């Protein structure tokens, strides 16, 4: 754990600024639609409002429902410990640590799905079923893409793989495209899910948390914002140059994350949601891209 | 060694006493369960001492039968499996006391107890055996006692069918053990294990490997030899299913490992074959598990999947050994063995939980259950621990084994030349997909059974399990957590177990350091959970917390039938993989515009059984029908054929 | 992976993979045109550093025929016959994609072992050409509509051409003209046949045409 301060500062920034990502995306979508959009600090106001409320729990639910949002938040925050930025290693780094990262997110997903099933409602059941289905198909791409990059750089830890890749190599480009697709899938953005629809039949992630309210819902919102930050930082780290001051790299990461958020906003404004049957095809394409990258690297 | 013999004696004695006193059910159950507990206590010290690099124990004594002597031995590999066998045996015995109370007749229960104790004793002998004949006898005893146990509920037709299927399948596999031992023992004309392997030609070694793979793969449930598993394990009583799934299928892994230590340096294609079989087993196993709507059948298919993961680890280890990547070999084999231990505990736990559900509601049909978490809190908690563990999620023990296998594959990808690296890299997406599908499968199993609202009156009337059943589940759940916490300390003993196959253990200290860091992240996670829970409690302290109905979109009368069922939950994935699963759906949908009664039934039969085994058996039966012409039933011709044979022999003798 | 040639071959591989996963013929024909352009660039790159007029002329001819004429002919036929997409292939699109990955790995493995060395910096040319050949054959075998099989044939031809460039480097003009003429005649015949078939039978599923025997 050398160079401690920049890594922890980065995590602090992530915890502080994550909700801004949602407002950036909302502003860009509003710009595309010719509106002005909500103020940038709106997510913070929403969180504060939610934290001031009481809670209503369904009589069908058990302690799992109350645990779901907490586990989702905690796992995403714990996953931040494994993320490097620029030249600074993550606070916790060891060989094959990206496996732990993926599985921490899966732990959060397990409890979110269980909390959804706990309500005994068919809406949440539908969201849970689709979430489980998409996640099973999206998991291999992340690990295979990072494995390809591992072979390219000859290292096994995220803190050593990510800073040393250069975008000019086509393999990195292929992995970046695949990871961008998976980012959209895991964060429930278009074309996989529509975060602004409130028709239960068309939602995936939103409908899983339908029955949460008050502080629980605040945790859920915050956790999903953190998850978007996590994925954006992962994607940005693919493009960061290896050399440079640690603080400069940190600033570049933050800039990159917001750039990715803008990109997500643009994609959301220009694409419609895919039919449910087409989603596996898109995810398989992402997997194929990482497989091509791996084959090219191993050659 | 004397302690081990005493342990065996205790098991046999307790079984006999249980049978003799079967008319006094409580005494019989007590004696039946006491045997495994006493055996566990007796064998603990020798096994632990051997595991921590103590001297190897052995025992020899001549026996008046042809071909051999009784040669027993306990080395690190045997000790590890022995500990798992006895621990799970003791826990399931305690559970069985409560579970079998009142089941069938007292005599049947007495027979079940003696079979149970003798099954544990047979498995004990299998891992101790160092002579081919002892091994075969113990293996056969294991098959017969487990057959008796599976057929406990023999009034039901499907249980009888499952028991026969199991007996036939296990013998079809075991028959390959005979040529295996013959080939191994022939160069030195001795059937003692220590004489095997030296001076074996490479071609013969490969044939031996293939024979061992078929024989032990059938026992372990690798595809396509797994067809008996989804029939036999659900049919047995739940504590027996826990023992079978947790330990008995691991005997296949033990046998394979033992043969591998005897066969010398493996060529590359052995590792590829194991990797291929493991990948197919893992993927098909979890897909079929996802499509099942009977809880115990789902768990049985999940055992196929986990044995596939173990085979993946073994294959990685062998490949590492063949290309000289010592790290890969060590990590792969240690990961595989750790997963064997982990699976024994969490699968045992899951089956015990399913048994508690069955005991309370009378059904394991997922779509008739629901809402059991509020009625059976201890069972629900135990099943949750088992589900999180089996999905390989941190911080429980399932993650550690899979993590080591991932690390082995990634190390192989990065450090070996292209020929070996690419197939090892294929392991990563396969394991990831299997993990994702396992998450879908077990959120379905846990969520539909324990959460939500009860879907049938039986589920609504469920009660918590009895004391002994709760004790069994709690012990296993605590064991899962304990293994997760102690994982860095377990690496050295397990590395010592696989030392014959992966001699270099320099990666072990590094791996232990890595696992400590994983524990650090787990600790951070737990700390965060606590902090967040306290924050929420503080936030809600002075606010209003109400209880209402679930949001039902304005319907005035929501019922439990409006919930998602298990089939609906798994439908997107099952439909995606329909060509592999061939799920049959019978739908009677309302055909006009107004709601009407509708009916949906899904059934996923085992594809290997339908496409491979049934045509094979039918073809054999057709062929053998031609021989029926010999059975004409006329006594005169039988006597005539006897006389003709005798006369012919006489003539040949006096030629 | 830093030469221009390797980037071109990577584009070729990606275009093959995309073709395996596509349903609409308009997109497939667009990719076919792209492949024609890539092969023309490959032919030019094979003549480095001297760009003789003949080489440029031959590359241009290849571009016109493979990149423009063949796709246009097939597009015309498709429009006239009214076929838009391949609806029910024998092998679905996700399995086709996964099979494509397997074929790519095989092509890489085989390509590394073939003793071919006309060009000093071959890089990905041989594996990419092999993969294109495999893709063409896969399209012919795994698809139902006659137009898909025609597209598959052309992809196969593209792969063989790439392979030829890799082997010989500087293909004699006569051979090049001969192959182009071959391909032109084949495409013309197939286009006319498909048009007639569609007029006669109202569909183009070749698996329903297997009673046209003798």
PDB file of C-alpha atoms in Angstrom, chain A residues 1 51-67 69-71 73-75 77-78 81-82 91-100 103-104 106-107 109-111 113-115 117-130 132-133 135-137 139-140 143-144 147-148 150-151 154-156 200 210-211 215-216 219 276 280 287 294-295 298-299, chain B residues 373-374 381 384 387-388 391-395 399 402-403 406-407 410-419 421-422 425-426 428-433 435-437 439-440 442-444 446-448 450-453 510 514 517-518 520-521 524-525 528-529 532-533 535-536 539-540 543-553 555 559 562-564 568-573 576-577:
ATOM      1  CA  UNK A   1       0.000   0.000   0.000  1.00  0.00           C
ATOM      2  CA  UNK A  51     -32.757  10.341   4.178  1.00  0.00           C
ATOM      3  CA  UNK A  52     -35.193  12.562   6.037  1.00  0.00           C
ATOM      4  CA  UNK A  53     -38.139  10.249   5.408  1.00  0.00           C
ATOM      5  CA  UNK A  54     -39.473   7.345   7.380  1.00  0.00           C
ATOM      6  CA  UNK A  55     -39.856   3.865   5.979  1.00  0.00           C
ATOM      7  CA  UNK A  56     -42.710   1.642   4.913  1.00  0.00           C
ATOM      8  CA  UNK A  57     -42.003  -2.033   4.818  1.00  0.00           C
ATOM      9  CA  UNK A  58     -44.201  -4.617   3.205  1.00  0.00           C
ATOM     10  CA  UNK A  59     -45.686  -7.138   5.579  1.00  0.00           C
ATOM     11  CA  UNK A  60     -44.490  -9.947   3.343  1.00  0.00           C
ATOM     12  CA  UNK A  61     -40.843  -9.035   3.667  1.00  0.00           C
ATOM     13  CA  UNK A  62     -38.233 -10.385   6.036  1.00  0.00           C
ATOM     14  CA  UNK A  63     -34.833  -9.088   7.126  1.00  0.00           C
ATOM     15  CA  UNK A  64     -33.477  -9.816   3.651  1.00  0.00           C
ATOM     16  CA  UNK A  65     -35.474  -6.928   2.219  1.00  0.00           C
ATOM     17  CA  UNK A  66     -33.951  -4.598   4.788  1.00  0.00           C
ATOM     18  CA  UNK A  67     -30.491  -5.996   4.076  1.00  0.00           C
ATOM     19  CA  UNK A  69     -29.788  -1.966  -0.094  1.00  0.00           C
ATOM     20  CA  UNK A  70     -27.121  -2.085   2.602  1.00  0.00           C
ATOM     21  CA  UNK A  71     -25.326  -5.025   1.015  1.00  0.00           C
ATOM     22  CA  UNK A  73     -23.922  -0.231  -1.115  1.00  0.00           C
ATOM     23  CA  UNK A  74     -21.287  -1.970   0.983  1.00  0.00           C
ATOM     24  CA  UNK A  75     -20.145  -4.300  -1.798  1.00  0.00           C
ATOM     25  CA  UNK A  77     -17.856   0.615  -1.824  1.00  0.00           C
ATOM     26  CA  UNK A  78     -15.630  -2.347  -0.952  1.00  0.00           C
ATOM     27  CA  UNK A  81     -10.742  -0.606  -2.679  1.00  0.00           C
ATOM     28  CA  UNK A  82      -9.526  -2.711  -5.568  1.00  0.00           C
ATOM     29  CA  UNK A  91      -5.227   0.115  -1.543  1.00  0.00           C
ATOM     30  CA  UNK A  92      -5.654  -3.620  -1.911  1.00  0.00           C
ATOM     31  CA  UNK A  93      -3.903  -5.275  -4.824  1.00  0.00           C
ATOM     32  CA  UNK A  94      -2.942  -8.897  -5.424  1.00  0.00           C
ATOM     33  CA  UNK A  95      -2.862 -11.335  -8.333  1.00  0.00           C
ATOM     34  CA  UNK A  96      -6.264 -11.974  -9.915  1.00  0.00           C
ATOM     35  CA  UNK A  97      -7.888  -9.251  -7.805  1.00  0.00           C
ATOM     36  CA  UNK A  98     -10.308  -8.404 -10.597  1.00  0.00           C
ATOM     37  CA  UNK A  99     -11.978 -11.745  -9.878  1.00  0.00           C
ATOM     38  CA  UNK A 100     -12.708 -10.497  -6.364  1.00  0.00           C
ATOM     39  CA  UNK A 103     -17.616 -11.379  -7.360  1.00  0.00           C
ATOM     40  CA  UNK A 104     -18.120  -8.524  -4.873  1.00  0.00           C
ATOM     41  CA  UNK A 106     -22.155 -10.344  -7.756  1.00  0.00           C
ATOM     42  CA  UNK A 107     -22.680 -10.509  -3.970  1.00  0.00           C
ATOM     43  CA  UNK A 109     -26.571  -8.525  -6.980  1.00  0.00           C
ATOM     44  CA  UNK A 110     -27.506 -11.672  -5.028  1.00  0.00           C
ATOM     45  CA  UNK A 111     -28.962  -9.636  -2.208  1.00  0.00           C
ATOM     46  CA  UNK A 113     -32.385 -10.028  -6.336  1.00  0.00           C
ATOM     47  CA  UNK A 114     -33.308 -11.739  -3.076  1.00  0.00           C
ATOM     48  CA  UNK A 115     -34.716  -8.503  -1.681  1.00  0.00           C
ATOM     49  CA  UNK A 117     -38.150 -11.701  -4.505  1.00  0.00           C
ATOM     50  CA  UNK A 118     -38.846 -11.058  -0.839  1.00  0.00           C
ATOM     51  CA  UNK A 119     -41.677  -8.686  -1.607  1.00  0.00           C
ATOM     52  CA  UNK A 120     -43.721 -11.408  -3.241  1.00  0.00           C
ATOM     53  CA  UNK A 121     -44.680  -9.129  -6.085  1.00  0.00           C
ATOM     54  CA  UNK A 122     -44.634 -10.146  -9.714  1.00  0.00           C
ATOM     55  CA  UNK A 123     -43.083  -6.816 -10.730  1.00  0.00           C
ATOM     56  CA  UNK A 124     -40.007  -7.338  -8.670  1.00  0.00           C
ATOM     57  CA  UNK A 125     -39.891 -10.972  -9.675  1.00  0.00           C
ATOM     58  CA  UNK A 126     -39.735  -9.931 -13.308  1.00  0.00           C
ATOM     59  CA  UNK A 127     -36.941  -7.474 -12.688  1.00  0.00           C
ATOM     60  CA  UNK A 128     -35.063 -10.027 -10.634  1.00  0.00           C
ATOM     61  CA  UNK A 129     -35.395 -12.692 -13.321  1.00  0.00           C
ATOM     62  CA  UNK A 130     -34.126 -10.375 -16.039  1.00  0.00           C
ATOM     63  CA  UNK A 132     -30.110 -12.587 -13.139  1.00  0.00           C
ATOM     64  CA  UNK A 133     -30.349 -13.513 -16.819  1.00  0.00           C
ATOM     65  CA  UNK A 135     -25.747 -10.757 -15.405  1.00  0.00           C
ATOM     66  CA  UNK A 136     -25.000 -14.390 -16.208  1.00  0.00           C
ATOM     67  CA  UNK A 137     -24.320 -13.430 -19.814  1.00  0.00           C
ATOM     68  CA  UNK A 139     -19.992 -11.792 -16.395  1.00  0.00           C
ATOM     69  CA  UNK A 140     -17.623 -13.621 -18.739  1.00  0.00           C
ATOM     70  CA  UNK A 143     -13.139 -11.278 -16.832  1.00  0.00           C
ATOM     71  CA  UNK A 144     -12.077 -12.364 -20.306  1.00  0.00           C
ATOM     72  CA  UNK A 147      -7.521 -11.611 -18.801  1.00  0.00           C
ATOM     73  CA  UNK A 148      -6.555 -10.575 -22.345  1.00  0.00           C
ATOM     74  CA  UNK A 150      -3.255  -9.389 -18.319  1.00  0.00           C
ATOM     75  CA  UNK A 151      -1.581 -11.505 -20.946  1.00  0.00           C
ATOM     76  CA  UNK A 154       2.292  -9.906 -18.294  1.00  0.00           C
ATOM     77  CA  UNK A 155       0.874  -8.988 -14.881  1.00  0.00           C
ATOM     78  CA  UNK A 156      -2.016 -10.440 -12.933  1.00  0.00           C
ATOM     79  CA  UNK A 200     -43.023  -1.695 -14.461  1.00  0.00           C
ATOM     80  CA  UNK A 210     -39.826  -0.642  -6.452  1.00  0.00           C
ATOM     81  CA  UNK A 211     -40.844  -1.274  -2.877  1.00  0.00           C
ATOM     82  CA  UNK A 215     -33.259   5.762   3.617  1.00  0.00           C
ATOM     83  CA  UNK A 216     -33.263   2.369   1.903  1.00  0.00           C
ATOM     84  CA  UNK A 219     -28.807   3.723  -0.282  1.00  0.00           C
ATOM     85  CA  UNK A 276     -35.364  -8.632 -24.630  1.00  0.00           C
ATOM     86  CA  UNK A 280     -28.093 -11.950 -25.451  1.00  0.00           C
ATOM     87  CA  UNK A 287     -17.861 -11.545 -25.566  1.00  0.00           C
ATOM     88  CA  UNK A 294      -7.457 -12.491 -26.468  1.00  0.00           C
ATOM     89  CA  UNK A 295      -6.659 -14.505 -29.579  1.00  0.00           C
ATOM     90  CA  UNK A 298      -1.916 -14.771 -27.404  1.00  0.00           C
ATOM     91  CA  UNK A 299      -0.763 -15.178 -30.996  1.00  0.00           C
TER      92      UNK A 299
ATOM     93  CA  UNK B 373     -38.317 -17.635   5.933  1.00  0.00           C
ATOM     94  CA  UNK B 374     -40.723 -16.286   8.505  1.00  0.00           C
ATOM     95  CA  UNK B 381     -30.598 -18.625   7.404  1.00  0.00           C
ATOM     96  CA  UNK B 384     -28.963 -18.598   2.691  1.00  0.00           C
ATOM     97  CA  UNK B 387     -26.621 -20.495  -1.311  1.00  0.00           C
ATOM     98  CA  UNK B 388     -24.180 -17.610  -0.942  1.00  0.00           C
ATOM     99  CA  UNK B 391     -22.435 -19.210  -5.757  1.00  0.00           C
ATOM    100  CA  UNK B 392     -18.823 -18.635  -4.857  1.00  0.00           C
ATOM    101  CA  UNK B 393     -19.512 -15.215  -3.400  1.00  0.00           C
ATOM    102  CA  UNK B 394     -17.071 -13.606  -1.005  1.00  0.00           C
ATOM    103  CA  UNK B 395     -16.664 -13.685   1.956  1.00  0.00           C
ATOM    104  CA  UNK B 399     -15.141 -18.057  -3.224  1.00  0.00           C
ATOM    105  CA  UNK B 402     -12.900 -20.879  -7.209  1.00  0.00           C
ATOM    106  CA  UNK B 403     -10.522 -17.960  -6.748  1.00  0.00           C
ATOM    107  CA  UNK B 406      -9.149 -18.645 -11.533  1.00  0.00           C
ATOM    108  CA  UNK B 407      -5.681 -17.632 -10.403  1.00  0.00           C
ATOM    109  CA  UNK B 410      -4.775 -16.697 -15.304  1.00  0.00           C
ATOM    110  CA  UNK B 411      -1.230 -17.549 -14.278  1.00  0.00           C
ATOM    111  CA  UNK B 412      -1.227 -20.199 -16.980  1.00  0.00           C
ATOM    112  CA  UNK B 413      -2.557 -17.701 -19.512  1.00  0.00           C
ATOM    113  CA  UNK B 414       0.086 -15.123 -18.727  1.00  0.00           C
ATOM    114  CA  UNK B 415       3.140 -17.282 -18.185  1.00  0.00           C
ATOM    115  CA  UNK B 416       2.851 -20.251 -20.559  1.00  0.00           C
ATOM    116  CA  UNK B 417       3.391 -20.300 -24.335  1.00  0.00           C
ATOM    117  CA  UNK B 418       0.487 -19.842 -26.693  1.00  0.00           C
ATOM    118  CA  UNK B 419      -0.371 -23.495 -27.181  1.00  0.00           C
ATOM    119  CA  UNK B 421      -2.377 -20.465 -22.791  1.00  0.00           C
ATOM    120  CA  UNK B 422      -5.405 -20.227 -25.038  1.00  0.00           C
ATOM    121  CA  UNK B 425      -7.881 -18.796 -20.964  1.00  0.00           C
ATOM    122  CA  UNK B 426     -11.126 -20.441 -22.113  1.00  0.00           C
ATOM    123  CA  UNK B 428     -12.090 -17.985 -17.362  1.00  0.00           C
ATOM    124  CA  UNK B 429     -15.288 -17.246 -19.312  1.00  0.00           C
ATOM    125  CA  UNK B 430     -16.597 -20.748 -18.617  1.00  0.00           C
ATOM    126  CA  UNK B 431     -16.159 -20.342 -14.860  1.00  0.00           C
ATOM    127  CA  UNK B 432     -17.608 -16.838 -15.036  1.00  0.00           C
ATOM    128  CA  UNK B 433     -20.695 -18.006 -16.941  1.00  0.00           C
ATOM    129  CA  UNK B 435     -20.873 -18.545 -11.641  1.00  0.00           C
ATOM    130  CA  UNK B 436     -23.451 -16.192 -13.112  1.00  0.00           C
ATOM    131  CA  UNK B 437     -25.847 -19.038 -13.866  1.00  0.00           C
ATOM    132  CA  UNK B 439     -26.310 -17.061  -8.976  1.00  0.00           C
ATOM    133  CA  UNK B 440     -29.502 -17.145 -11.027  1.00  0.00           C
ATOM    134  CA  UNK B 442     -29.693 -20.202  -6.245  1.00  0.00           C
ATOM    135  CA  UNK B 443     -31.471 -16.889  -6.023  1.00  0.00           C
ATOM    136  CA  UNK B 444     -34.330 -18.827  -7.604  1.00  0.00           C
ATOM    137  CA  UNK B 446     -33.674 -19.464  -2.089  1.00  0.00           C
ATOM    138  CA  UNK B 447     -36.019 -16.729  -3.208  1.00  0.00           C
ATOM    139  CA  UNK B 448     -38.941 -18.776  -4.471  1.00  0.00           C
ATOM    140  CA  UNK B 450     -38.163 -19.062   1.369  1.00  0.00           C
ATOM    141  CA  UNK B 451     -39.230 -15.572   0.373  1.00  0.00           C
ATOM    142  CA  UNK B 452     -42.434 -14.028  -0.743  1.00  0.00           C
ATOM    143  CA  UNK B 453     -45.781 -15.491   0.188  1.00  0.00           C
ATOM    144  CA  UNK B 510       2.253 -16.100  -1.659  1.00  0.00           C
ATOM    145  CA  UNK B 514      -3.216 -13.120  -1.056  1.00  0.00           C
ATOM    146  CA  UNK B 517      -5.789  -9.683   1.717  1.00  0.00           C
ATOM    147  CA  UNK B 518      -9.089 -11.186   0.529  1.00  0.00           C
ATOM    148  CA  UNK B 520      -9.050  -7.924   4.709  1.00  0.00           C
ATOM    149  CA  UNK B 521     -11.500  -6.849   2.013  1.00  0.00           C
ATOM    150  CA  UNK B 524     -13.844  -4.043   5.357  1.00  0.00           C
ATOM    151  CA  UNK B 525     -17.095  -5.210   3.806  1.00  0.00           C
ATOM    152  CA  UNK B 528     -19.217  -1.202   6.152  1.00  0.00           C
ATOM    153  CA  UNK B 529     -22.327  -3.344   6.549  1.00  0.00           C
ATOM    154  CA  UNK B 532     -24.597   1.293   7.314  1.00  0.00           C
ATOM    155  CA  UNK B 533     -27.036  -0.712   9.386  1.00  0.00           C
ATOM    156  CA  UNK B 535     -26.695   4.645  10.258  1.00  0.00           C
ATOM    157  CA  UNK B 536     -30.066   3.488   9.044  1.00  0.00           C
ATOM    158  CA  UNK B 539     -31.941   7.715  10.766  1.00  0.00           C
ATOM    159  CA  UNK B 540     -35.183   5.853  11.376  1.00  0.00           C
ATOM    160  CA  UNK B 543     -39.295   8.577  12.027  1.00  0.00           C
ATOM    161  CA  UNK B 544     -42.399   6.690  11.226  1.00  0.00           C
ATOM    162  CA  UNK B 545     -41.892   3.084  10.198  1.00  0.00           C
ATOM    163  CA  UNK B 546     -45.063   1.448   8.913  1.00  0.00           C
ATOM    164  CA  UNK B 547     -45.985  -1.919   7.578  1.00  0.00           C
ATOM    165  CA  UNK B 548     -48.164  -2.188   4.500  1.00  0.00           C
ATOM    166  CA  UNK B 549     -48.987  -4.564   1.713  1.00  0.00           C
ATOM    167  CA  UNK B 550     -46.612  -4.919  -1.180  1.00  0.00           C
ATOM    168  CA  UNK B 551     -47.355  -2.498  -4.023  1.00  0.00           C
ATOM    169  CA  UNK B 552     -49.813  -4.370  -6.156  1.00  0.00           C
ATOM    170  CA  UNK B 553     -50.564  -1.842  -8.867  1.00  0.00           C
ATOM    171  CA  UNK B 555     -55.392  -4.656  -7.395  1.00  0.00           C
ATOM    172  CA  UNK B 559     -52.852 -13.370  -3.912  1.00  0.00           C
ATOM    173  CA  UNK B 562     -49.545 -13.499  -8.573  1.00  0.00           C
ATOM    174  CA  UNK B 563     -45.950 -13.968  -7.584  1.00  0.00           C
ATOM    175  CA  UNK B 564     -43.220 -15.137  -9.863  1.00  0.00           C
ATOM    176  CA  UNK B 568     -41.016 -17.895 -14.648  1.00  0.00           C
ATOM    177  CA  UNK B 569     -37.862 -16.804 -12.914  1.00  0.00           C
ATOM    178  CA  UNK B 570     -35.696 -19.135 -14.936  1.00  0.00           C
ATOM    179  CA  UNK B 571     -37.624 -18.689 -18.183  1.00  0.00           C
ATOM    180  CA  UNK B 572     -35.350 -16.212 -20.022  1.00  0.00           C
ATOM    181  CA  UNK B 573     -32.268 -18.327 -19.492  1.00  0.00           C
ATOM    182  CA  UNK B 576     -32.064 -19.036 -24.444  1.00  0.00           C
ATOM    183  CA  UNK B 577     -30.456 -22.424 -23.986  1.00  0.00           C
TER     184      UNK B 577
END
